[in-house]
C-alpha positions as a printed NumPy array, in Angstrom:
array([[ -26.382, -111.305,    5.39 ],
       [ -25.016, -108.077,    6.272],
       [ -24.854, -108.563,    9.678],
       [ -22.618, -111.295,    8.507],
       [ -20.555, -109.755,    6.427],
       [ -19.766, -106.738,    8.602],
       [ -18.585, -109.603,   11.454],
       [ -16.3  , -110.718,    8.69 ],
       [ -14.512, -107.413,    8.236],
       [ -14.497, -106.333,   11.53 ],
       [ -12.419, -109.551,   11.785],
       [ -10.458, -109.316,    9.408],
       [  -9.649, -105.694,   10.928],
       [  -8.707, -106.684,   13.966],
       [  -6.367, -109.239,   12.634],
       [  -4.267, -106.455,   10.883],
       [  -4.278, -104.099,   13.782],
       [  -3.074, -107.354,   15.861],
       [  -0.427, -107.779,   13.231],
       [   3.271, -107.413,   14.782],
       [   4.834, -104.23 ,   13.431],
       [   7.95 , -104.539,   11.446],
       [  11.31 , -102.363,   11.347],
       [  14.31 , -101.654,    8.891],
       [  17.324,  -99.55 ,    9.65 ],
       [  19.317,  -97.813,    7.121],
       [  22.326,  -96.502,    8.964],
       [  25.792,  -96.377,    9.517],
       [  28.336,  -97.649,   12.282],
       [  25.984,  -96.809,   14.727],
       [  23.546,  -99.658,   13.55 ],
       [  26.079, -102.324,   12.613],
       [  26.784, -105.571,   14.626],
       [  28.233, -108.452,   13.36 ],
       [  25.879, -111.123,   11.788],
       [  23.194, -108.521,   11.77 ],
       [  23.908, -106.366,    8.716],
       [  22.232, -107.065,    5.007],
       [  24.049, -107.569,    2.913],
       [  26.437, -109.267,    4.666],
       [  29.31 , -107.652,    2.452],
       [  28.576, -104.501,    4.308],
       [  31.425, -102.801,    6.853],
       [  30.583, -103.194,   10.795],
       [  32.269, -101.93 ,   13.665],
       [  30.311, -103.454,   16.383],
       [  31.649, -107.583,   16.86 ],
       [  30.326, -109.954,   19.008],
       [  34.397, -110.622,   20.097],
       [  34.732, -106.836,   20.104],
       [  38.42 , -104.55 ,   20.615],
       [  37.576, -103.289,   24.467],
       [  39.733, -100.092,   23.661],
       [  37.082,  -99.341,   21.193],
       [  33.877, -100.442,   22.468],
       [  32.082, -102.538,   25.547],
       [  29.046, -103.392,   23.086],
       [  29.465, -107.297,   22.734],
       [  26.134, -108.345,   22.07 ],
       [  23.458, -107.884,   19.784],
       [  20.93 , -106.985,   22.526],
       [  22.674, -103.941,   23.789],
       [  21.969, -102.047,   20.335],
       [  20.142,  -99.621,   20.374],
       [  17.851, -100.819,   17.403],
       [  17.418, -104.324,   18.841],
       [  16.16 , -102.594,   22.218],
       [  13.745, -100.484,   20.445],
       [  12.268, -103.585,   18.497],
       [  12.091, -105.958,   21.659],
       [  11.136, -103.314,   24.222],
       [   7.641, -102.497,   21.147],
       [   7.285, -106.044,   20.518],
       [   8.162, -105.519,   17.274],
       [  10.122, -107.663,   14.222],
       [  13.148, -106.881,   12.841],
       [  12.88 , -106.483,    8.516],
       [  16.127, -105.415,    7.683],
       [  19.243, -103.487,    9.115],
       [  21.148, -102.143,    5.563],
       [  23.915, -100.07 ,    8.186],
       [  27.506,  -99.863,    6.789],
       [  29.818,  -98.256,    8.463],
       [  31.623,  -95.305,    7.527],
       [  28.988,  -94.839,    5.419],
       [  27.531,  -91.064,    4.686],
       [  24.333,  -89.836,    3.397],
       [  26.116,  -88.33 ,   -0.097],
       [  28.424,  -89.868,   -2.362],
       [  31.338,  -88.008,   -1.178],
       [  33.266,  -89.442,    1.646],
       [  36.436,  -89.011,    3.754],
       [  39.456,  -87.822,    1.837],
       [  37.158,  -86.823,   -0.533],
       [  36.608,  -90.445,   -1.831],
       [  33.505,  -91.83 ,   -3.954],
       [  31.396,  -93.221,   -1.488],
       [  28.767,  -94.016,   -4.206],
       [  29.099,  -97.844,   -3.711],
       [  28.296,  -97.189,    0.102],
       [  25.96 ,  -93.968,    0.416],
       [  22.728,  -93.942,    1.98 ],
       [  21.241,  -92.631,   -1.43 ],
       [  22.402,  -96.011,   -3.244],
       [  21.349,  -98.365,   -0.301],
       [  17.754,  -95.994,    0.191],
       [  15.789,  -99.162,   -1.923],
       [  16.667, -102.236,   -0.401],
       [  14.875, -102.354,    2.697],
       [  12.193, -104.718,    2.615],
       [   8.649, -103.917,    3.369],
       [   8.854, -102.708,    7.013],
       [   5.831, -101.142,    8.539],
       [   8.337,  -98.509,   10.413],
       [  11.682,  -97.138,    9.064],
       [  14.666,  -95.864,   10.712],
       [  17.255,  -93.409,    9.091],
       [  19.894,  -92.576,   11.562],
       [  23.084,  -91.104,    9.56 ],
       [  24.917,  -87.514,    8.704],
       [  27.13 ,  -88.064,   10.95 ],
       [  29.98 ,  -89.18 ,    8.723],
       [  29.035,  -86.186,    6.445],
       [  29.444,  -84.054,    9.576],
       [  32.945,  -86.098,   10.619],
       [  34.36 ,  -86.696,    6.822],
       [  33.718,  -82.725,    5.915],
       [  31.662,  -83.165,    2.844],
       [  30.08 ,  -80.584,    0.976],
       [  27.072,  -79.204,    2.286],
       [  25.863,  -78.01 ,   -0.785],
       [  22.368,  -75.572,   -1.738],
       [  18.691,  -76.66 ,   -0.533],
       [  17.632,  -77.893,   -3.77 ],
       [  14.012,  -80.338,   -3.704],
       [  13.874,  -80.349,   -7.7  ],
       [  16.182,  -80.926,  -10.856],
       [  18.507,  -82.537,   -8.633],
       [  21.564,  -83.934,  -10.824],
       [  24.397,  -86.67 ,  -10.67 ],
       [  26.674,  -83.673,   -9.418],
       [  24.138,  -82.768,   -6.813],
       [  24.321,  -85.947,   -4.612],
       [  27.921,  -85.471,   -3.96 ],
       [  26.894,  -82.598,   -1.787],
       [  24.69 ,  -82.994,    1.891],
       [  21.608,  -81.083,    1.004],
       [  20.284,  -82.065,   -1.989],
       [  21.004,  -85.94 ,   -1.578],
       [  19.546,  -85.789,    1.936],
       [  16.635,  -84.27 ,    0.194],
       [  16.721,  -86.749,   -2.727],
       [  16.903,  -89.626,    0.342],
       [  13.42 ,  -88.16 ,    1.903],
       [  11.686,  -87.53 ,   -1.172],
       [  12.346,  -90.949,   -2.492],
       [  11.717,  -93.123,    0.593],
       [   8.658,  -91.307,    1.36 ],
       [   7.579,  -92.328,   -2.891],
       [   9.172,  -95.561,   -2.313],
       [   7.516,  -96.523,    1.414],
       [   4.049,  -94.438,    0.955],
       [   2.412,  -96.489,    4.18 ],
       [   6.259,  -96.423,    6.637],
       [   6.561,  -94.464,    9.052],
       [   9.643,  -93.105,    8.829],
       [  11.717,  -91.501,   11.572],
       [  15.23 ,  -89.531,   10.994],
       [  18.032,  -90.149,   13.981],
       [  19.907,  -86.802,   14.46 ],
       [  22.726,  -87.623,   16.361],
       [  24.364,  -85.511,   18.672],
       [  27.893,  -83.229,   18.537],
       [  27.755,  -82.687,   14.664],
       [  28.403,  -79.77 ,   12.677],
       [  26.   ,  -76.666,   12.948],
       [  25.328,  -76.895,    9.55 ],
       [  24.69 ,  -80.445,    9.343],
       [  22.074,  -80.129,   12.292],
       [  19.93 ,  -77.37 ,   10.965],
       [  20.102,  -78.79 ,    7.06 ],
       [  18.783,  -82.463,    8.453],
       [  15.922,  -80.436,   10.433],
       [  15.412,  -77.933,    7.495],
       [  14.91 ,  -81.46 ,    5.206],
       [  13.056,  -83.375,    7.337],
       [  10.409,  -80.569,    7.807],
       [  10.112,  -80.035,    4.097],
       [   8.758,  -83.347,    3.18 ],
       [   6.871,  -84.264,    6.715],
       [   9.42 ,  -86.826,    8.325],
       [   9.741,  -86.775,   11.992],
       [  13.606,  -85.72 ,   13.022],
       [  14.662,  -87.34 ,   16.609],
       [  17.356,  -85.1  ,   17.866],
       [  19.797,  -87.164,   20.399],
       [  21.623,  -85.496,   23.062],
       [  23.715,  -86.251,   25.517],
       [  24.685,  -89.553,   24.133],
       [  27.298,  -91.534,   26.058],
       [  30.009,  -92.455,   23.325],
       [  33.468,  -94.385,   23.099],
       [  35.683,  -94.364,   20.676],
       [  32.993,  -91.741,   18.886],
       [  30.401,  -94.472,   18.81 ],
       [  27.88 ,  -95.428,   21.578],
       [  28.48 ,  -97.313,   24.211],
       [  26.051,  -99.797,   25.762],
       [  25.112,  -97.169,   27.987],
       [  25.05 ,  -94.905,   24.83 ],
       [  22.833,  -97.436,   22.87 ],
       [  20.436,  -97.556,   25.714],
       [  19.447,  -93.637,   25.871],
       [  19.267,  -93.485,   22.502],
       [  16.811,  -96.462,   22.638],
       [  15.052,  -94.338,   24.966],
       [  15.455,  -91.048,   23.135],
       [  13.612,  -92.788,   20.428],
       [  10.801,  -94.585,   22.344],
       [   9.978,  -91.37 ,   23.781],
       [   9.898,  -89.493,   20.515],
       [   7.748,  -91.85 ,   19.457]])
């Protein structure tokens, strides 16, 4: 009988380590394409008929999330990317961004088994207050500056997704004090940070060349 019963779970083991793995994004214009965003409602700047001054991505397969999730083998959950979108709820021209931020999307991403964060870089480009490090007490006021809503991002997805991996995206040519506050963060509550460099970009955003390094970037971190 027990010989029988350890054949069932070592069954029923290998069936869950044979499961396919699944992914969400939470991102930016860097993780849009057309079609491919939830909820639909949110802004993309990557089109499958795209403007060729701005961009030679024209297909869903040159992102480069999608790469990353076909090259594993992987599913795709959910990508909740809007673009223009930063981490706090301050945004360009010094705008509420509260209806967009990262901090307000942060709970509607399925239940992926991996999760990918890849933003700051509209904080970086928009100039929004860095603010203090601050892990505790955090108020309303707070997450209109960088540091303590990155810090209220981490500490809640890592409550909110206890068995996700999750992996920050750093990407490259941001401000100095962007850089070292995402790295600062990400070490204090245990999330790996995946620095890019020497992304190839167009119009500021990555090109399909672009995509594909930082498809590679990642795989490699990984």
């Amino acid at each position: 009988m027990r010989a029988f019963f350890t054949f069932i779970v070592a069954l029923l083991c290998l069936g869950v380590q044979g499961q396919t793995k699944s992914v969400s994004v939470l991102g930016d214009s860097y993780s849009t394409f057309e079609g491919f965003i939830t909820p639909k409602t949110n802004y993309t700047w990557y089109f499958a008929k795209p403007d060729q001054k701005n961009t030679d991505v024209t297909d869903v397969t040159q992102t480069w999330w999608h790469r990353v999730v076909t090259d594993k083998g992987w599913k795709l959950c959910m990508n909740n990317s809007f673009s223009g979108s930063t981490i706090c709820n301050r945004g360009y021209k010094g705008e509420d961004y509260t209806d967009r931020s990262f901090i307000t999307r942060m709970d509607n991403l399925g239940c992926p088994d991996i999760i990918f964060i890849f933003g700051a870089t509209n904080d970086s480009w928009a100039g929004a207050p860095i603010g203090d490090y601050k892990y505790e007490d955090i108020t309303s006021a707070d997450l209109y500056t960088f540091r303590p809503a990155m810090a209220r991002l981490l500490r809640y997805m890592k409550d909110r997704y206890p068995s996700t991996q999750i992996y920050f995206l750093l990407n490259d040519g941001l401000k100095d004090e962007i850089d070292t506050s995402v790295k600062t963060i990400c070490r204090h509550y245990g999330v790996q940070c995946i620095e890019l460099t020497g992304i190839d970009k167009k119009s500021g955003h990555p090109s399909v060349k672009g995509h594909r390094q930082i498809a590679e970037q990642v795989e490699r971190a990984m």
